Coordinates of C-alpha atoms (C1' of nucleotides) in Angstrom, one line a residue:
Chain A
M1 CA 0.0 0.0 0.0
T2 CA 1.5 3.3 -1.0
V3 CA 1.5 6.0 1.5
T4 CA -0.9 8.8 0.5
T5 CA -1.3 12.1 2.4
R6 CA -3.2 15.2 1.6
F7 CA -3.3 18.8 2.5
A8 CA -6.9 20.1 2.6
P9 CA -7.1 23.8 3.2
S10 CA -10.3 25.8 3.0
P11 CA -9.9 28.8 0.7
T12 CA -11.2 31.4 2.9
G13 CA -7.9 33.3 3.3
F14 CA -4.2 33.0 2.6
L15 CA -2.1 30.0 3.4
H16 CA -1.2 30.9 7.0
I17 CA 1.9 29.7 8.7
G18 CA 0.2 26.9 10.7
G19 CA -1.3 25.6 7.5
A20 CA 2.1 25.7 5.9
R21 CA 3.5 23.5 8.6
T22 CA 0.7 21.0 8.2
A23 CA 1.4 20.9 4.5
L24 CA 5.1 20.5 5.1
F25 CA 4.6 17.5 7.5
N26 CA 2.2 15.9 5.0
W27 CA 4.6 16.5 2.2
L28 CA 7.6 15.2 4.1
F29 CA 5.8 12.1 5.3
A30 CA 4.8 11.3 1.7
R31 CA 8.2 11.9 0.3
H32 CA 9.9 10.0 3.0
H33 CA 7.8 7.0 2.2
G34 CA 8.0 7.5 -1.6
G35 CA 4.2 8.0 -1.6
Q36 CA 1.8 10.6 -2.8
F37 CA 1.0 14.0 -1.5
L38 CA -2.4 15.3 -2.7
L39 CA -4.0 18.6 -2.5
R40 CA -7.7 19.1 -1.9
I41 CA -9.4 22.5 -1.7
E42 CA -12.3 22.4 0.7
D43 CA -14.4 24.9 -0.9
T44 CA -17.9 23.7 0.1
D45 CA -18.6 26.9 1.9
R46 CA -19.5 28.9 -1.1
A47 CA -20.1 32.1 0.8
R48 CA -16.6 32.3 2.2
S49 CA -14.5 30.6 -0.5
T50 CA -12.7 32.8 -3.1
D51 CA -10.7 32.2 -6.1
A52 CA -8.1 34.6 -4.8
A53 CA -7.7 32.5 -1.7
V54 CA -7.2 29.4 -3.8
A55 CA -4.5 31.2 -5.8
A56 CA -2.8 32.4 -2.6
I57 CA -2.7 28.9 -1.2
L58 CA -1.3 27.5 -4.5
D59 CA 1.3 30.3 -4.6
G60 CA 2.3 29.7 -1.0
L61 CA 2.8 26.0 -1.5
S62 CA 4.8 26.7 -4.6
W63 CA 7.0 29.2 -2.9
L64 CA 7.8 26.7 -0.2
E65 CA 8.3 24.1 -3.0
L66 CA 5.8 21.7 -1.5
N67 CA 4.8 20.3 -4.8
W68 CA 1.6 18.2 -4.8
D69 CA 0.9 15.1 -7.0
G70 CA -1.8 15.3 -9.6
E71 CA -4.4 18.1 -9.9
A72 CA -5.8 19.9 -6.9
I73 CA -9.2 18.6 -6.2
S74 CA -12.2 20.8 -5.6
Q75 CA -14.4 19.4 -2.9
F76 CA -17.4 21.4 -4.0
A77 CA -17.2 19.8 -7.4
R78 CA -17.7 16.4 -5.8
R79 CA -20.9 17.2 -3.9
Q80 CA -23.0 14.8 -5.9
R81 CA -20.7 12.0 -4.9
H82 CA -21.0 13.0 -1.2
A83 CA -24.8 13.1 -1.4
E84 CA -24.8 9.7 -3.0
E85 CA -23.0 8.1 0.0
A86 CA -25.4 9.9 2.4
H87 CA -28.3 8.3 0.6
R88 CA -26.7 5.0 0.6
L89 CA -26.4 5.1 4.4
L90 CA -30.1 6.2 4.5
D91 CA -31.0 3.1 2.4
E92 CA -29.0 0.9 4.6
G93 CA -30.7 2.2 7.7
K94 CA -27.4 3.7 9.0
A95 CA -28.7 7.2 8.7
Y96 CA -32.1 8.9 9.1
R97 CA -34.0 12.1 8.3
C98 CA -34.3 14.7 11.0
Y99 CA -37.0 17.2 10.7
C100 CA -35.9 19.6 13.4
S101 CA -36.1 23.3 12.5
Q102 CA -33.1 25.5 13.3
E103 CA -35.4 27.1 15.9
E104 CA -36.2 23.8 17.5
L105 CA -32.5 22.9 17.7
A106 CA -31.6 26.3 19.2
A107 CA -34.3 25.9 21.8
M108 CA -33.0 22.4 22.6
R109 CA -29.5 23.6 23.1
A110 CA -30.6 26.6 25.2
A111 CA -32.6 24.3 27.5
A112 CA -29.7 21.9 27.8
K113 CA -27.3 24.7 28.6
A114 CA -29.7 26.1 31.2
E115 CA -30.0 22.7 32.9
G116 CA -26.2 22.2 32.7
R117 CA -26.6 19.2 30.4
S118 CA -24.6 18.4 27.3
M119 CA -25.7 20.5 24.3
L120 CA -25.5 17.6 21.9
Y121 CA -28.4 16.7 19.6
D122 CA -30.7 14.3 21.5
G123 CA -31.6 12.1 18.5
R124 CA -35.3 12.9 18.7
W125 CA -35.9 11.8 15.1
R126 CA -33.7 8.8 15.2
D127 CA -36.5 6.3 15.6
R128 CA -39.5 8.5 14.9
N129 CA -41.7 7.7 12.0
P130 CA -41.2 10.2 9.1
S131 CA -45.0 10.3 8.7
E132 CA -45.0 12.5 11.8
A133 CA -42.8 15.0 9.9
P134 CA -44.1 18.5 10.2
A135 CA -45.1 20.2 6.9
G136 CA -42.8 22.7 5.3
I137 CA -39.6 21.4 6.8
E138 CA -36.9 20.1 4.6
P139 CA -35.1 17.3 6.5
V140 CA -31.4 16.9 7.0
I141 CA -29.8 13.4 7.0
R142 CA -28.1 12.4 10.2
L143 CA -25.8 9.5 10.9
K144 CA -27.2 6.9 13.3
A145 CA -24.2 6.9 15.5
P146 CA -23.6 4.2 18.2
R147 CA -25.0 5.3 21.5
E148 CA -23.2 2.8 23.7
G149 CA -19.6 2.0 24.2
E150 CA -16.7 4.2 23.1
T151 CA -14.8 5.2 20.1
V152 CA -11.1 4.6 20.2
I153 CA -8.4 6.2 18.0
D154 CA -4.8 5.1 17.9
D155 CA -3.4 8.4 16.8
L156 CA 0.2 8.4 15.5
V157 CA 1.0 11.5 17.5
Q158 CA -1.4 11.6 20.3
G159 CA -1.4 7.9 21.1
I160 CA -4.6 6.1 22.1
V161 CA -7.4 8.5 22.7
R162 CA -10.9 7.3 23.7
V163 CA -14.2 9.0 24.0
D164 CA -17.6 7.7 25.2
N165 CA -20.0 7.5 22.4
A166 CA -22.4 9.3 24.7
Q167 CA -20.3 12.4 24.0
L168 CA -20.8 12.1 20.3
D169 CA -24.2 12.9 18.7
D170 CA -25.9 12.1 15.4
M171 CA -24.1 14.5 13.1
V172 CA -25.6 16.0 10.1
L173 CA -24.4 14.5 6.9
L174 CA -26.5 16.2 4.3
R175 CA -28.0 19.6 4.8
A176 CA -31.6 20.5 4.2
D177 CA -30.5 22.0 0.8
C178 CA -29.0 18.6 0.0
T179 CA -25.4 19.9 0.2
P180 CA -22.9 17.7 2.1
T181 CA -21.4 18.8 5.4
Y182 CA -17.7 19.0 6.0
M183 CA -17.8 15.7 7.9
L184 CA -19.3 13.8 5.1
A185 CA -17.3 15.4 2.4
V186 CA -14.0 14.9 4.1
V187 CA -14.6 11.2 4.8
V188 CA -15.9 10.4 1.3
D189 CA -13.1 12.3 -0.3
D190 CA -10.4 10.8 1.8
L191 CA -11.8 7.4 1.0
D192 CA -12.0 8.1 -2.8
M193 CA -8.6 9.6 -2.8
K194 CA -7.3 6.5 -1.0
V195 CA -5.6 8.6 1.7
T196 CA -3.7 6.4 4.0
H197 CA -2.5 9.0 6.6
I198 CA -4.4 12.0 7.7
I199 CA -2.0 14.5 9.2
R200 CA -3.6 17.7 10.4
G201 CA -3.9 20.1 13.3
D202 CA -5.1 18.7 16.6
D203 CA -8.0 21.1 16.6
H204 CA -9.5 18.3 14.4
L205 CA -8.9 15.6 17.0
T206 CA -12.5 15.6 18.2
N207 CA -13.7 15.5 14.6
A208 CA -11.7 12.3 14.2
F209 CA -14.0 10.4 16.5
R210 CA -17.1 11.4 14.5
Q211 CA -15.2 10.6 11.3
Y212 CA -14.2 7.3 12.6
Q213 CA -17.9 6.4 13.1
L214 CA -18.7 7.5 9.6
Y215 CA -15.9 5.4 8.1
T216 CA -17.3 2.4 10.0
A217 CA -20.9 3.1 8.9
L218 CA -19.7 3.4 5.3
G219 CA -18.1 0.0 5.7
F220 CA -14.4 1.0 5.6
S221 CA -11.7 1.0 8.2
P222 CA -10.4 4.5 8.8
P223 CA -7.0 5.7 7.7
A224 CA -4.2 6.4 10.2
F225 CA -4.6 9.7 12.0
A226 CA -1.8 12.0 13.2
H227 CA -3.0 15.1 14.9
I228 CA -0.2 17.6 15.3
P229 CA -0.2 20.3 17.9
L230 CA -1.1 23.8 16.8
I231 CA 1.4 26.7 16.7
H232 CA 0.8 29.4 19.4
G233 CA 1.9 33.0 19.7
P234 CA 4.7 34.1 22.1
D235 CA 2.1 34.5 24.8
G236 CA 0.9 31.0 24.5
A237 CA -2.4 32.0 23.1
K238 CA -3.7 31.3 19.7
L239 CA -1.3 32.7 17.1
S240 CA -2.4 36.3 16.3
K241 CA -1.5 38.3 13.2
R242 CA 0.8 40.5 15.2
H243 CA 2.7 37.4 16.3
G244 CA 3.1 35.7 13.0
A245 CA -0.2 34.3 11.9
L246 CA 0.4 35.7 8.5
G247 CA 0.2 34.2 5.1
V248 CA 3.4 32.7 3.9
E249 CA 3.7 35.4 1.2
A250 CA 4.1 37.9 4.1
Y251 CA 7.2 36.0 5.2
R252 CA 8.5 36.1 1.6
D253 CA 7.9 39.9 1.6
M254 CA 9.6 40.3 5.0
G255 CA 12.7 38.8 3.3
Y256 CA 12.7 35.2 4.5
L257 CA 14.0 32.4 2.3
P258 CA 11.6 29.5 1.8
E259 CA 14.2 27.0 2.9
A260 CA 14.6 28.9 6.2
V261 CA 10.9 29.0 6.7
C262 CA 10.7 25.2 6.1
N263 CA 13.6 24.4 8.4
Y264 CA 12.0 26.6 11.1
L265 CA 8.6 25.1 10.7
L266 CA 10.0 21.6 10.8
R267 CA 11.8 22.1 14.1
L268 CA 8.6 23.5 15.6
G269 CA 7.2 20.4 17.2
W270 CA 9.5 17.9 15.6
S271 CA 13.1 17.1 16.3
H272 CA 15.9 14.7 15.4
G273 CA 18.2 14.6 18.3
D274 CA 20.2 17.8 18.5
E275 CA 20.0 18.6 14.9
E276 CA 19.0 22.2 14.1
I277 CA 20.1 22.9 10.5
I278 CA 18.2 20.4 8.4
D279 CA 18.0 20.9 4.7
R280 CA 15.3 19.4 2.5
R281 CA 17.2 16.2 1.6
Q282 CA 18.0 15.5 5.2
A283 CA 14.4 16.3 6.3
I284 CA 13.0 13.8 3.9
A285 CA 15.4 11.2 5.1
W286 CA 14.7 11.8 8.7
F287 CA 11.1 12.8 9.0
D288 CA 8.9 10.6 11.0
L289 CA 5.6 11.1 12.8
N290 CA 6.8 9.5 16.1
A291 CA 9.2 12.3 16.6
V292 CA 6.4 14.9 16.5
G293 CA 5.9 16.3 20.0
R294 CA 2.5 16.6 21.6
S295 CA 2.7 20.0 23.2
P296 CA 1.9 23.2 21.3
A297 CA 5.0 25.3 20.2
R298 CA 5.3 29.0 20.4
F299 CA 6.3 31.0 17.3
D300 CA 9.6 32.8 17.7
F301 CA 10.8 35.3 15.2
A302 CA 14.3 35.4 16.7
K303 CA 15.0 31.8 15.9
L304 CA 13.5 32.1 12.4
D305 CA 15.8 35.1 11.9
S306 CA 18.9 33.1 12.8
L307 CA 17.9 30.3 10.6
N308 CA 17.2 32.7 7.8
A309 CA 20.7 34.3 8.3
H310 CA 22.2 30.9 8.0
Y311 CA 20.4 30.1 4.7
I312 CA 21.3 33.5 3.3
R313 CA 24.9 32.8 4.0
Q314 CA 24.6 29.5 2.2
A315 CA 22.7 30.8 -0.7
D316 CA 24.1 31.3 -4.2
D317 CA 25.4 34.8 -4.7
G318 CA 23.7 35.3 -8.1
R319 CA 20.3 34.2 -6.6
L320 CA 20.6 36.7 -3.8
A321 CA 21.6 39.5 -6.2
D322 CA 18.6 38.6 -8.4
L323 CA 16.3 38.6 -5.3
I324 CA 17.2 42.1 -4.1
L325 CA 17.8 43.8 -7.4
P326 CA 14.1 44.6 -8.3
G327 CA 13.6 46.3 -4.9
L328 CA 16.8 48.3 -5.2
T329 CA 16.0 49.3 -8.8
A330 CA 12.6 50.6 -7.7
R331 CA 14.1 52.4 -4.7
L332 CA 17.0 54.0 -6.6
E333 CA 14.8 55.1 -9.5
G334 CA 17.2 56.7 -12.0
R335 CA 20.3 56.4 -9.8
L336 CA 21.0 52.7 -10.3
A337 CA 24.6 52.1 -11.4
A338 CA 25.1 50.5 -14.8
D339 CA 26.8 47.4 -13.5
A340 CA 24.8 47.2 -10.2
Q341 CA 23.9 43.6 -10.7
N342 CA 27.4 42.5 -11.3
R343 CA 28.7 44.4 -8.3
L344 CA 25.9 43.0 -6.2
K345 CA 26.8 39.5 -7.1
R346 CA 30.5 39.9 -6.6
G347 CA 30.0 41.8 -3.4
M348 CA 27.6 39.2 -2.0
R349 CA 30.3 37.2 -0.3
G350 CA 30.8 39.9 2.3
L351 CA 27.2 41.2 2.2
K352 CA 25.4 38.0 3.0
E353 CA 27.2 37.4 6.2
R354 CA 25.7 40.6 7.5
A355 CA 22.0 40.2 6.9
K356 CA 19.4 38.2 8.6
N357 CA 16.8 38.8 5.9
L358 CA 16.6 40.0 2.3
S359 CA 15.4 43.5 3.3
E360 CA 18.5 44.0 5.4
L361 CA 20.6 42.5 2.6
A362 CA 19.2 45.1 0.2
E363 CA 19.7 47.9 2.7
N364 CA 23.3 47.0 3.2
S365 CA 23.9 46.6 -0.5
I366 CA 22.6 49.9 -1.6
F367 CA 26.0 51.5 -1.9
Y368 CA 27.0 49.0 -4.5
A369 CA 23.9 49.7 -6.6
H370 CA 24.0 53.4 -6.3
S371 CA 25.5 55.5 -9.1
R372 CA 28.0 58.3 -8.3
P373 CA 27.9 60.4 -6.4
I374 CA 26.6 58.4 -3.5
P375 CA 24.9 59.8 -0.4
V376 CA 27.0 59.9 2.7
D377 CA 25.1 59.6 6.0
D378 CA 25.8 61.9 8.9
K379 CA 27.7 59.5 11.0
A380 CA 30.0 58.6 8.1
A381 CA 30.4 62.3 7.2
R382 CA 31.8 62.9 10.7
N383 CA 34.7 60.6 9.8
L384 CA 35.6 62.9 6.9
T385 CA 37.5 65.4 8.9
P386 CA 40.1 67.8 7.3
E387 CA 42.8 65.5 8.6
A388 CA 41.2 62.5 7.2
S389 CA 40.7 64.2 3.9
T390 CA 44.4 65.0 3.7
L391 CA 45.1 61.4 4.4
L392 CA 42.7 60.2 1.8
L393 CA 44.3 62.4 -0.8
K394 CA 47.6 60.7 -0.3
V395 CA 45.9 57.3 -0.3
R396 CA 44.2 58.2 -3.6
D397 CA 47.6 58.9 -5.2
H398 CA 48.8 55.5 -4.2
L399 CA 45.7 53.8 -5.4
A400 CA 45.8 55.7 -8.7
S401 CA 49.2 54.2 -9.4
A402 CA 48.3 50.7 -8.3
E403 CA 48.8 48.1 -11.0
E404 CA 47.1 45.3 -9.3
W405 CA 43.6 45.6 -8.0
N406 CA 42.4 42.8 -5.8
E407 CA 41.5 42.5 -2.1
Q408 CA 45.0 41.4 -1.1
S409 CA 46.9 43.9 -3.1
I410 CA 44.7 46.7 -2.0
E411 CA 45.0 45.7 1.6
S412 CA 48.8 45.7 1.5
L413 CA 48.8 49.0 -0.3
I414 CA 46.5 50.6 2.4
R415 CA 48.5 49.1 5.2
H416 CA 51.6 50.5 3.7
C417 CA 50.0 53.9 3.5
A418 CA 49.1 53.7 7.2
E419 CA 52.6 52.8 8.0
I420 CA 54.2 55.7 6.2
A421 CA 51.6 58.1 7.6
G422 CA 52.2 56.7 11.0
V423 CA 48.6 56.0 11.7
K424 CA 46.6 53.0 12.6
L425 CA 44.8 51.2 9.9
G426 CA 41.4 52.2 11.2
Q427 CA 42.3 55.8 10.8
I428 CA 42.4 55.3 7.1
A429 CA 39.9 52.5 6.8
Q430 CA 37.0 54.4 8.4
P431 CA 37.3 57.6 6.3
L432 CA 37.7 55.3 3.2
R433 CA 34.6 53.4 4.2
A434 CA 32.7 56.7 4.6
A435 CA 33.8 57.9 1.2
L436 CA 33.3 54.6 -0.6
T437 CA 30.1 53.3 1.0
G438 CA 28.6 56.4 2.6
S439 CA 28.4 54.5 5.8
T440 CA 30.3 53.6 8.9
V441 CA 29.4 50.0 8.5
S442 CA 30.1 47.7 5.5
P443 CA 31.9 44.5 4.5
S444 CA 35.6 44.6 4.5
I445 CA 36.7 47.8 2.9
F446 CA 39.3 46.0 0.8
E447 CA 36.7 43.6 -0.6
V448 CA 34.4 46.6 -1.3
M449 CA 37.2 48.3 -3.2
E450 CA 37.9 45.2 -5.3
V451 CA 34.2 44.9 -6.2
L452 CA 33.8 48.6 -6.9
G453 CA 36.9 48.6 -9.2
K454 CA 39.7 51.1 -9.4
K455 CA 37.9 53.7 -11.5
E456 CA 34.8 53.8 -9.3
C457 CA 36.8 54.0 -6.1
L458 CA 38.9 56.9 -7.4
G459 CA 35.7 58.6 -8.6
R460 CA 34.0 58.2 -5.2
L461 CA 37.1 59.6 -3.5
D462 CA 37.0 62.6 -5.8
D463 CA 33.3 63.1 -5.1
V464 CA 34.0 63.4 -1.5
S465 CA 37.1 65.7 -1.7
T466 CA 35.3 68.2 -4.0
S467 CA 32.0 68.2 -2.0
P468 CA 31.4 70.5 0.9
L469 CA 31.4 67.5 3.1
S470 CA 35.2 67.4 3.2
N471 CA 35.1 70.9 4.7
A472 CA 32.7 69.9 7.4
P473 CA 34.1 70.7 10.9
A474 CA 35.3 67.8 12.9
A475 CA 32.9 66.4 15.4
V476 CA 33.8 67.5 18.8
Chain B
rG1 C1' -20.7 23.6 31.6
rU2 C1' -19.2 18.7 29.1
rC3 C1' -15.3 16.1 26.7
rC4 C1' -10.3 15.8 24.8
rC5 C1' -5.0 17.1 24.7
rC6 C1' -0.6 19.3 26.8
rA7 C1' 3.2 20.6 30.8
rU8 C1' 12.1 20.3 30.9
rC9 C1' 16.1 27.0 30.6
rG10 C1' 12.6 33.3 28.2
rU11 C1' 11.7 30.3 23.3
rC12 C1' 12.3 25.5 20.2
rU13 C1' 13.8 21.0 22.1
rA14 C1' 17.2 16.2 23.7
rG15 C1' 15.9 12.9 27.5
rU16 C1' 11.6 6.7 27.0
rG17 C1' 13.8 4.2 35.4
rG18 C1' 20.3 4.5 37.0
rC19 C1' 24.5 7.3 31.3
rC20 C1' 21.5 13.8 34.4
rU21 C1' 26.3 17.6 38.3
rA22 C1' 19.7 17.5 32.9
rG23 C1' 22.5 18.1 26.8
rG24 C1' 21.9 21.2 22.1
rA25 C1' 19.9 25.6 19.4
rC26 C1' 17.9 30.7 19.4
rG27 C1' 18.0 34.8 22.5
rC28 C1' 20.8 37.3 26.6
rU29 C1' 25.7 37.9 28.4
rG30 C1' 31.7 38.1 29.3
rG31 C1' 36.0 37.5 26.2
rC32 C1' 39.0 36.5 21.7
rC33 C1' 39.5 37.7 16.6
rU34 C1' 39.4 42.6 14.0
rC35 C1' 39.6 48.2 9.1
rU36 C1' 33.6 49.1 11.0
rC37 C1' 29.6 45.8 11.5
rA38 C1' 28.8 41.0 11.2
rC39 C1' 30.7 35.9 10.8
rG40 C1' 33.6 32.6 13.6
rC41 C1' 35.8 30.7 18.2
rC42 C1' 36.0 30.3 23.7
rG43 C1' 33.2 31.0 28.4
rG44 C1' 28.7 32.4 31.6
rA45 C1' 23.7 32.9 33.6
rA46 C1' 19.2 30.2 32.7
rA47 C1' 14.6 24.6 33.3
rC48 C1' 12.4 19.1 35.0
rA49 C1' 4.8 23.6 37.5
rG50 C1' 3.2 21.8 42.7
rG51 C1' 1.8 17.6 45.9
rG52 C1' 1.3 12.6 46.7
rG53 C1' 2.5 7.6 45.4
rU54 C1' 5.2 3.1 42.8
rU55 C1' 10.5 1.7 43.0
rC56 C1' 16.8 0.2 45.8
rG57 C1' 16.5 4.5 42.4
rA58 C1' 12.4 9.1 39.2
rC59 C1' 12.7 14.4 34.4
rU60 C1' 11.2 9.6 32.9
rC61 C1' 5.5 5.2 35.5
rC62 C1' 0.5 6.2 38.3
rC63 C1' -3.0 9.7 40.8
rC64 C1' -4.5 14.6 42.3
rU65 C1' -3.9 19.9 42.0
rU66 C1' -2.6 24.1 39.3
rG67 C1' -1.7 26.3 34.7
rG68 C1' -2.2 26.3 29.3
rG69 C1' -4.7 24.8 24.8
rG70 C1' -8.5 22.6 21.8
rA71 C1' -13.5 20.7 20.6
rC72 C1' -18.7 20.8 21.5
rG73 C1' -22.8 24.3 14.1
rC74 C1' -27.5 22.3 8.6
rC75 C1' -18.5 26.4 9.3
rA76 C1' -14.5 24.1 7.5

RNA sequence: GUCCCCAUCGUCUAGUGGCCUAGGACGCUGGCCUCUCACGCCGGAAACAGGGGUUCGACUCCCCUUGGGGACGCCA
């Protein structure tokens, strides 16, 4: 039997981060076992489902590279099939028509609540003759669930969980308008799709008992269940938007790399000894349901950041340059240097060690992309004292006559300048940094100079010596 | 209210009765490295929710308490 998992989101919003983790676990489990990972869109709630949400979910999964097998299935499109099974149960005497009005049900629950009793449906039409049906009420079809005993689920994550059947009522299968309920649709679809492992959030755990009864009534044994704990916010409560309950595209826009998001999500509630950095290959090899924890995890941006920083450092320079170039182009408007992309790519080595997300990376890269003259921030300008400018003028002469132009040669040349001027390296490096990058912080100044090239460096030095900045009074 | 689930450093977690003086990671912090900032390296503070059992021996097993979370729709 080939392992088949599925991810079944309802398209009422974006693919939020919790859903992404559920999808990841399903994907990983299927890939680990060489099985199938299917996608089903649970769009039976016509009022709340939107095409835009479907697109957002597909985009989110694609961005995370959680590719599904076959076509995505629309649950709504299968409503006839669902109804068919409900009628079959009716014919077999395993389900019955219930003629309660919404008002009657509401009154029943209110009375139960007032008396402190369970608010479950009391099964009043279970054995009643349909001839007693009130006029003008379209019936629903309810499952004739067992009233005695208990329903037991051997959950792959939660272990054995049992519930008294008295806690479970006769659920509605088919609504008065003949459309299937979620419970019916899910079970019939999972059966038809031959799903072997249902991996989902543990908010569905109680549904699993009802679904178990439905599988049994339909004459099938249920698939394996694995209910994974939900992700909580830093305060332990349900994940709020402010705390990360965002669509995955929001993470992309915040400058996170998909591999970092996946690695982070994987370690949230799952572990493999002390391993922290787990790439996709490794994850497929190691993933197993029995290593999934049972307690809810809290979302922590700081850890995501550190993982993201790691994957940025690992990432290909060209890819990173491509990722940040569009944003820089838009931001710089007409001031983008002609060979910005090339500089970005070559400068990425030093740049990517200093960013924990793509936004920071872009921010720190801007001096490479900017055409002359570059802006110099206030702090950097304070390094361009008259003394420093004098020094820089001498350095410029040395640089101008340099025959070699690479990081090492530049470094020894600058160190030589410092030596003959009798100053510390930093006294040249910082003013140089200010003139060349417009900032007090940057990658190694020698690397920057190599990337910028001799001509650009001399140009930027000239820009600074001819601008009023060089005459700025020294900071006191 | 009823039912279900959970409980190790601030956070993610390792730990399946003796390997625990409780390990790793993030964060915090001291130092080294150093042209700035990072990276890297070395060090530090930081946890078994509480109470009962079981046992020669409990973080590990059982019970209770407390604290979290979830489910109780003709929503999904």
